[in-house]
PDB file of C-alpha atoms in Angstrom:
ATOM      1  CA  ASN O 128     139.284 -11.116 -36.513  1.00 61.00           C
ATOM      2  CA  ALA O 129     142.687  -9.738 -35.468  1.00 74.00           C
ATOM      3  CA  GLY O 130     144.274  -9.581 -38.935  1.00 93.00           C
ATOM      4  CA  VAL O 131     148.056  -9.278 -38.654  1.00 96.00           C
ATOM      5  CA  THR O 132     149.537  -9.036 -35.154  1.00 96.00           C
ATOM      6  CA  GLN O 133     153.082  -7.815 -34.615  1.00 96.00           C
ATOM      7  CA  THR O 134     154.987  -7.847 -31.342  1.00 96.00           C
ATOM      8  CA  PRO O 135     156.662  -6.027 -29.762  1.00 97.00           C
ATOM      9  CA  LYS O 136     155.606  -2.498 -30.738  1.00 95.00           C
ATOM     10  CA  PHE O 137     158.832  -0.953 -29.474  1.00 96.00           C
ATOM     11  CA  GLN O 138     162.260  -2.417 -28.740  1.00 96.00           C
ATOM     12  CA  VAL O 139     165.695  -1.072 -27.874  1.00 97.00           C
ATOM     13  CA  LEU O 140     168.662  -3.357 -28.451  1.00 97.00           C
ATOM     14  CA  LYS O 141     172.346  -3.061 -27.867  1.00 97.00           C
ATOM     15  CA  THR O 142     174.717  -3.665 -30.756  1.00 98.00           C
ATOM     16  CA  GLY O 143     175.380  -7.376 -31.096  1.00 97.00           C
ATOM     17  CA  GLN O 144     172.232  -8.545 -29.344  1.00 97.00           C
ATOM     18  CA  SER O 145     169.787 -10.830 -31.109  1.00 96.00           C
ATOM     19  CA  MET O 146     166.021 -10.780 -31.035  1.00 96.00           C
ATOM     20  CA  THR O 147     162.944 -12.039 -32.833  1.00 98.00           C
ATOM     21  CA  LEU O 148     160.110  -9.892 -34.137  1.00 98.00           C
ATOM     22  CA  GLN O 149     156.885 -11.839 -34.080  1.00 98.00           C
ATOM     23  CA  CYS O 150     154.212 -11.765 -36.773  1.00 98.00           C
ATOM     24  CA  ALA O 151     150.992 -13.756 -36.795  1.00 97.00           C
ATOM     25  CA  GLN O 152     147.944 -13.650 -39.062  1.00 97.00           C
ATOM     26  CA  ASP O 153     144.569 -15.308 -38.715  1.00 95.00           C
ATOM     27  CA  MET O 154     143.281 -14.873 -42.266  1.00 93.00           C
ATOM     28  CA  ASN O 155     144.754 -18.110 -43.649  1.00 92.00           C
ATOM     29  CA  HIS O 156     146.847 -16.095 -46.087  1.00 92.00           C
ATOM     30  CA  GLU O 157     149.535 -18.045 -47.887  1.00 91.00           C
ATOM     31  CA  TYR O 158     151.774 -15.085 -48.573  1.00 92.00           C
ATOM     32  CA  MET O 159     153.603 -13.187 -45.800  1.00 93.00           C
ATOM     33  CA  SER O 160     156.384 -10.640 -45.968  1.00 94.00           C
ATOM     34  CA  TRP O 161     158.575  -8.368 -43.873  1.00 96.00           C
ATOM     35  CA  TYR O 162     159.451  -4.779 -44.737  1.00 96.00           C
ATOM     36  CA  ARG O 163     161.540  -2.079 -43.154  1.00 97.00           C
ATOM     37  CA  GLN O 164     160.697   1.610 -43.389  1.00 95.00           C
ATOM     38  CA  ASP O 165     163.423   4.223 -43.201  1.00 94.00           C
ATOM     39  CA  PRO O 166     163.131   8.005 -43.613  1.00 87.00           C
ATOM     40  CA  GLY O 167     163.594   9.029 -47.232  1.00 84.00           C
ATOM     41  CA  MET O 168     163.859   5.414 -48.394  1.00 86.00           C
ATOM     42  CA  GLY O 169     160.308   4.165 -48.427  1.00 87.00           C
ATOM     43  CA  LEU O 170     159.458   0.609 -47.500  1.00 93.00           C
ATOM     44  CA  ARG O 171     161.796  -2.160 -48.595  1.00 94.00           C
ATOM     45  CA  LEU O 172     161.237  -5.906 -48.707  1.00 93.00           C
ATOM     46  CA  ILE O 173     163.417  -7.959 -46.358  1.00 96.00           C
ATOM     47  CA  HIS O 174     162.105 -11.524 -46.718  1.00 95.00           C
ATOM     48  CA  TYR O 175     158.932 -13.150 -47.916  1.00 93.00           C
ATOM     49  CA  SER O 176     157.178 -16.511 -47.831  1.00 93.00           C
ATOM     50  CA  VAL O 177     154.643 -18.014 -50.225  1.00 90.00           C
ATOM     51  CA  GLY O 178     153.618 -20.750 -47.826  1.00 91.00           C
ATOM     52  CA  ALA O 179     154.650 -22.883 -44.877  1.00 94.00           C
ATOM     53  CA  GLY O 180     158.184 -24.163 -45.319  1.00 94.00           C
ATOM     54  CA  ILE O 181     159.026 -21.747 -48.146  1.00 94.00           C
ATOM     55  CA  THR O 182     160.936 -18.493 -47.706  1.00 95.00           C
ATOM     56  CA  ASP O 183     162.970 -16.254 -49.973  1.00 93.00           C
ATOM     57  CA  GLN O 184     165.055 -13.109 -49.812  1.00 93.00           C
ATOM     58  CA  GLY O 185     163.860  -9.670 -50.733  1.00 91.00           C
ATOM     59  CA  GLU O 186     165.762  -6.487 -51.445  1.00 91.00           C
ATOM     60  CA  VAL O 187     167.554  -6.075 -48.081  1.00 95.00           C
ATOM     61  CA  PRO O 188     167.938  -9.519 -46.441  1.00 96.00           C
ATOM     62  CA  ASN O 189     171.400  -9.201 -44.882  1.00 96.00           C
ATOM     63  CA  GLY O 190     171.430  -9.510 -41.097  1.00 96.00           C
ATOM     64  CA  TYR O 191     167.955 -11.043 -40.959  1.00 97.00           C
ATOM     65  CA  ASN O 192     166.673 -14.589 -40.858  1.00 97.00           C
ATOM     66  CA  VAL O 193     163.148 -15.972 -41.256  1.00 97.00           C
ATOM     67  CA  SER O 194     161.326 -19.260 -41.055  1.00 96.00           C
ATOM     68  CA  ARG O 195     157.735 -20.316 -41.786  1.00 97.00           C
ATOM     69  CA  SER O 196     156.797 -23.438 -39.887  1.00 97.00           C
ATOM     70  CA  THR O 197     153.060 -22.700 -39.951  1.00 96.00           C
ATOM     71  CA  THR O 198     150.721 -20.715 -42.190  1.00 95.00           C
ATOM     72  CA  GLU O 199     149.957 -18.323 -39.311  1.00 97.00           C
ATOM     73  CA  ASP O 200     153.418 -17.313 -38.101  1.00 97.00           C
ATOM     74  CA  PHE O 201     156.349 -15.618 -39.811  1.00 98.00           C
ATOM     75  CA  PRO O 202     158.988 -14.456 -37.298  1.00 98.00           C
ATOM     76  CA  LEU O 203     161.897 -12.202 -38.266  1.00 98.00           C
ATOM     77  CA  ARG O 204     165.189 -12.790 -36.455  1.00 98.00           C
ATOM     78  CA  LEU O 205     167.967 -10.261 -36.078  1.00 97.00           C
ATOM     79  CA  LEU O 206     171.096 -12.336 -35.658  1.00 92.00           C
ATOM     80  CA  SER O 207     173.493  -9.667 -34.347  1.00 96.00           C
ATOM     81  CA  ALA O 208     171.864  -6.235 -34.194  1.00 97.00           C
ATOM     82  CA  ALA O 209     173.640  -3.268 -35.744  1.00 97.00           C
ATOM     83  CA  PRO O 210     172.770   0.454 -35.595  1.00 97.00           C
ATOM     84  CA  SER O 211     171.974   0.286 -39.329  1.00 96.00           C
ATOM     85  CA  GLN O 212     169.013  -1.944 -38.433  1.00 97.00           C
ATOM     86  CA  THR O 213     167.344   0.877 -36.524  1.00 97.00           C
ATOM     87  CA  SER O 214     164.071   1.160 -38.386  1.00 97.00           C
ATOM     88  CA  VAL O 215     160.349   0.553 -38.295  1.00 96.00           C
ATOM     89  CA  TYR O 216     159.457  -2.980 -39.323  1.00 97.00           C
ATOM     90  CA  PHE O 217     156.167  -4.040 -40.862  1.00 97.00           C
ATOM     91  CA  CYS O 218     154.845  -7.493 -41.438  1.00 96.00           C
ATOM     92  CA  ALA O 219     152.183  -8.050 -44.091  1.00 94.00           C
ATOM     93  CA  SER O 220     150.096 -10.894 -45.354  1.00 93.00           C
ATOM     94  CA  SER O 221     148.128 -11.329 -48.550  1.00 90.00           C
ATOM     95  CA  THR O 222     146.197 -13.832 -50.548  1.00 83.00           C
ATOM     96  CA  THR O 223     147.964 -16.074 -53.040  1.00 71.00           C
ATOM     97  CA  GLY O 224     149.101 -13.955 -55.934  1.00 64.00           C
ATOM     98  CA  GLY O 225     149.897 -10.987 -53.755  1.00 61.00           C
ATOM     99  CA  TYR O 226     146.517  -9.317 -53.739  1.00 67.00           C
ATOM    100  CA  GLY O 227     144.703  -7.686 -50.823  1.00 79.00           C
ATOM    101  CA  TYR O 228     147.574  -6.859 -48.482  1.00 89.00           C
ATOM    102  CA  THR O 229     147.014  -6.472 -44.721  1.00 93.00           C
ATOM    103  CA  PHE O 230     149.760  -4.867 -42.673  1.00 94.00           C
ATOM    104  CA  GLY O 231     150.655  -5.244 -39.022  1.00 95.00           C
ATOM    105  CA  SER O 232     150.905  -2.159 -36.810  1.00 94.00           C
ATOM    106  CA  GLY O 233     154.686  -2.090 -36.950  1.00 95.00           C
ATOM    107  CA  THR O 234     157.656  -2.527 -34.621  1.00 96.00           C
ATOM    108  CA  ARG O 235     159.881   0.457 -33.914  1.00 96.00           C
ATOM    109  CA  LEU O 236     163.380  -0.898 -33.300  1.00 97.00           C
ATOM    110  CA  THR O 237     166.324   1.137 -32.044  1.00 97.00           C
ATOM    111  CA  VAL O 238     169.801  -0.360 -31.938  1.00 97.00           C
ATOM    112  CA  VAL O 239     172.285   1.554 -29.789  1.00 97.00           C
TER     113      VAL O 239
ATOM    114  CA  LYS E   5     163.615  -3.901 -60.439  1.00 78.00           C
ATOM    115  CA  ASN E   6     160.624  -1.675 -60.754  1.00 84.00           C
ATOM    116  CA  GLU E   7     161.191   2.009 -60.094  1.00 90.00           C
ATOM    117  CA  VAL E   8     158.186   3.636 -58.464  1.00 95.00           C
ATOM    118  CA  GLU E   9     158.052   7.409 -58.440  1.00 96.00           C
ATOM    119  CA  GLN E  10     155.481   9.498 -56.621  1.00 97.00           C
ATOM    120  CA  SER E  11     154.694  13.171 -56.930  1.00 97.00           C
ATOM    121  CA  PRO E  12     154.494  15.463 -55.204  1.00 97.00           C
ATOM    122  CA  GLN E  13     156.624  14.441 -52.218  1.00 96.00           C
ATOM    123  CA  ASN E  14     154.854  16.979 -50.008  1.00 97.00           C
ATOM    124  CA  LEU E  15     151.493  18.652 -50.436  1.00 98.00           C
ATOM    125  CA  THR E  16     149.744  21.191 -48.235  1.00 98.00           C
ATOM    126  CA  ALA E  17     146.197  22.204 -49.132  1.00 98.00           C
ATOM    127  CA  GLN E  18     143.161  23.855 -47.619  1.00 98.00           C
ATOM    128  CA  GLU E  19     140.137  21.931 -46.430  1.00 98.00           C
ATOM    129  CA  GLY E  20     137.730  21.277 -49.277  1.00 97.00           C
ATOM    130  CA  GLU E  21     140.314  21.277 -52.053  1.00 98.00           C
ATOM    131  CA  PHE E  22     140.538  18.538 -54.675  1.00 98.00           C
ATOM    132  CA  ILE E  23     143.760  16.580 -54.201  1.00 98.00           C
ATOM    133  CA  THR E  24     145.706  14.567 -56.781  1.00 98.00           C
ATOM    134  CA  ILE E  25     148.699  12.352 -56.043  1.00 98.00           C
ATOM    135  CA  ASN E  26     150.535  10.706 -58.912  1.00 98.00           C
ATOM    136  CA  CYS E  27     152.461   7.459 -59.216  1.00 98.00           C
ATOM    137  CA  SER E  28     154.497   6.137 -62.131  1.00 97.00           C
ATOM    138  CA  TYR E  29     156.356   2.877 -62.467  1.00 96.00           C
ATOM    139  CA  SER E  30     158.895   1.506 -64.915  1.00 93.00           C
ATOM    140  CA  VAL E  31     158.050  -2.186 -65.447  1.00 87.00           C
ATOM    141  CA  GLY E  32     154.768  -3.929 -66.180  1.00 87.00           C
ATOM    142  CA  ILE E  33     152.809  -4.982 -63.112  1.00 89.00           C
ATOM    143  CA  SER E  34     150.006  -7.288 -62.065  1.00 87.00           C
ATOM    144  CA  ALA E  35     148.554  -4.836 -59.544  1.00 90.00           C
ATOM    145  CA  LEU E  36     149.062  -1.402 -58.013  1.00 94.00           C
ATOM    146  CA  HIS E  37     148.215  -0.549 -54.433  1.00 95.00           C
ATOM    147  CA  TRP E  38     147.459   2.750 -52.733  1.00 97.00           C
ATOM    148  CA  LEU E  39     148.206   2.759 -49.018  1.00 96.00           C
ATOM    149  CA  GLN E  40     147.630   5.284 -46.243  1.00 97.00           C
ATOM    150  CA  GLN E  41     149.823   5.815 -43.200  1.00 95.00           C
ATOM    151  CA  HIS E  42     148.954   8.261 -40.428  1.00 91.00           C
ATOM    152  CA  PRO E  43     151.799   9.723 -38.326  1.00 84.00           C
ATOM    153  CA  GLY E  44     153.164   7.053 -36.001  1.00 80.00           C
ATOM    154  CA  GLY E  45     150.547   4.690 -37.286  1.00 80.00           C
ATOM    155  CA  GLY E  46     150.173   1.534 -39.218  1.00 89.00           C
ATOM    156  CA  ILE E  47     149.612   1.077 -42.930  1.00 94.00           C
ATOM    157  CA  VAL E  48     146.128   0.698 -44.337  1.00 93.00           C
ATOM    158  CA  SER E  49     145.338  -0.529 -47.820  1.00 92.00           C
ATOM    159  CA  LEU E  50     143.045   1.877 -49.667  1.00 95.00           C
ATOM    160  CA  PHE E  51     142.873   0.397 -53.160  1.00 94.00           C
ATOM    161  CA  MET E  52     144.241  -2.395 -55.288  1.00 92.00           C
ATOM    162  CA  LEU E  53     144.046  -1.738 -59.028  1.00 92.00           C
ATOM    163  CA  SER E  54     144.872  -3.788 -62.075  1.00 90.00           C
ATOM    164  CA  SER E  55     142.921  -1.654 -64.552  1.00 92.00           C
ATOM    165  CA  GLY E  56     140.467   1.225 -64.781  1.00 94.00           C
ATOM    166  CA  LYS E  57     139.136   3.117 -61.807  1.00 96.00           C
ATOM    167  CA  LYS E  58     137.902   2.482 -58.287  1.00 95.00           C
ATOM    168  CA  LYS E  59     135.990   4.736 -55.896  1.00 96.00           C
ATOM    169  CA  HIS E  60     135.499   4.541 -52.162  1.00 94.00           C
ATOM    170  CA  GLY E  61     133.764   7.436 -50.512  1.00 96.00           C
ATOM    171  CA  ARG E  62     135.738  10.590 -51.323  1.00 97.00           C
ATOM    172  CA  LEU E  63     138.699   8.652 -52.679  1.00 97.00           C
ATOM    173  CA  ILE E  64     139.145   7.755 -56.332  1.00 98.00           C
ATOM    174  CA  ALA E  65     142.018   5.775 -57.817  1.00 97.00           C
ATOM    175  CA  THR E  66     142.762   5.381 -61.504  1.00 98.00           C
ATOM    176  CA  ILE E  67     145.377   3.479 -63.432  1.00 97.00           C
ATOM    177  CA  ASN E  68     146.591   3.634 -67.029  1.00 96.00           C
ATOM    178  CA  ILE E  69     148.441   0.407 -67.739  1.00 93.00           C
ATOM    179  CA  GLN E  70     149.784   1.555 -71.111  1.00 94.00           C
ATOM    180  CA  GLU E  71     151.291   4.715 -69.639  1.00 95.00           C
ATOM    181  CA  LYS E  72     152.391   2.967 -66.407  1.00 96.00           C
ATOM    182  CA  HIS E  73     150.733   5.664 -64.329  1.00 97.00           C
ATOM    183  CA  SER E  74     148.204   5.873 -61.528  1.00 98.00           C
ATOM    184  CA  SER E  75     146.537   8.716 -59.684  1.00 98.00           C
ATOM    185  CA  LEU E  76     144.852   8.969 -56.308  1.00 98.00           C
ATOM    186  CA  HIS E  77     142.257  11.718 -55.973  1.00 98.00           C
ATOM    187  CA  ILE E  78     140.639  13.037 -52.815  1.00 98.00           C
ATOM    188  CA  THR E  79     137.497  15.098 -53.233  1.00 97.00           C
ATOM    189  CA  ALA E  80     136.340  17.613 -50.601  1.00 97.00           C
ATOM    190  CA  SER E  81     139.527  17.099 -48.595  1.00 97.00           C
ATOM    191  CA  HIS E  82     139.355  17.178 -44.787  1.00 97.00           C
ATOM    192  CA  PRO E  83     142.030  17.552 -42.092  1.00 96.00           C
ATOM    193  CA  ARG E  84     141.560  13.868 -41.197  1.00 95.00           C
ATOM    194  CA  ASP E  85     142.891  13.042 -44.678  1.00 97.00           C
ATOM    195  CA  SER E  86     146.292  14.303 -43.525  1.00 97.00           C
ATOM    196  CA  ALA E  87     148.613  11.307 -43.839  1.00 97.00           C
ATOM    197  CA  VAL E  88     151.328   9.791 -45.976  1.00 97.00           C
ATOM    198  CA  TYR E  89     149.966   8.162 -49.118  1.00 98.00           C
ATOM    199  CA  ILE E  90     152.090   5.390 -50.556  1.00 97.00           C
ATOM    200  CA  CYS E  91     151.960   3.799 -53.973  1.00 97.00           C
ATOM    201  CA  ALA E  92     153.185   0.202 -54.276  1.00 95.00           C
ATOM    202  CA  VAL E  93     153.327  -2.220 -57.191  1.00 93.00           C
ATOM    203  CA  ASN E  94     153.205  -5.970 -57.465  1.00 88.00           C
ATOM    204  CA  GLU E  95     154.965  -7.478 -60.470  1.00 81.00           C
ATOM    205  CA  GLY E  96     153.655 -10.985 -60.263  1.00 70.00           C
ATOM    206  CA  GLY E  97     152.365 -11.893 -56.861  1.00 57.00           C
ATOM    207  CA  ALA E  98     155.006 -13.909 -55.093  1.00 61.00           C
ATOM    208  CA  ASP E  99     157.882 -11.484 -54.812  1.00 67.00           C
ATOM    209  CA  GLY E 100     156.481  -8.742 -52.649  1.00 81.00           C
ATOM    210  CA  LEU E 101     155.716  -5.098 -53.201  1.00 88.00           C
ATOM    211  CA  THR E 102     157.923  -2.307 -54.493  1.00 91.00           C
ATOM    212  CA  PHE E 103     157.058   1.012 -52.903  1.00 94.00           C
ATOM    213  CA  GLY E 104     157.233   4.660 -53.780  1.00 95.00           C
ATOM    214  CA  LYS E 105     158.639   6.982 -51.148  1.00 95.00           C
ATOM    215  CA  GLY E 106     155.240   8.367 -50.283  1.00 95.00           C
ATOM    216  CA  THR E 107     153.440  11.695 -50.485  1.00 97.00           C
ATOM    217  CA  HIS E 108     153.080  13.604 -47.233  1.00 96.00           C
ATOM    218  CA  LEU E 109     149.688  15.336 -47.350  1.00 98.00           C
ATOM    219  CA  ILE E 110     148.595  18.025 -44.912  1.00 97.00           C
ATOM    220  CA  ILE E 111     145.076  19.423 -45.090  1.00 98.00           C
ATOM    221  CA  GLN E 112     144.696  22.661 -43.179  1.00 97.00           C
ATOM    222  CA  PRO E 113     141.308  23.672 -41.732  1.00 96.00           C
TER     223      PRO E 113
END
């Protein structure tokens, strides 16, 4: 049982490049979410999904796009990377109602 | 938006000491989570609380819904407990977690 799998673990991008952070879970959780973690700021919600075909914005959605075509996958797209998006990104899944969160191992992204 | 405050921000203690980390929040919640993050590591869920008290090994978590306050206790602390402990709240399930900034705990041998 893999839980939540995030790829890649590390990535360096140039300003203006685009990329997709992958997130997959095998627990049949309806709810998935993306967070970014910055020093002194704590974790902040970027986007979330309560099921396939349904997504919504969190606290810091600008510059990011998501889709949820299947229950298992919830990719996060950076449309045009900026240095301000340098951060550690975590994907999480949970049961309906937001209980019992499981986090991925994180993606450390540097935008230069 | 819920405001989640943790204290202390940093805590250094000697092995064997009893540790308490506090968390307060501003708006009613459906659940509170305590998470652990080791340096450079992922995030592990320790507890989810909606009322009362939970215990797992040397860790104890309590919550007082009326006072909007939770505590995480570590008994007989050990250097392997050194980590960042994060409090997070869920206001109603679908809209994600709101996090505190974390408490950086160092247990010295």
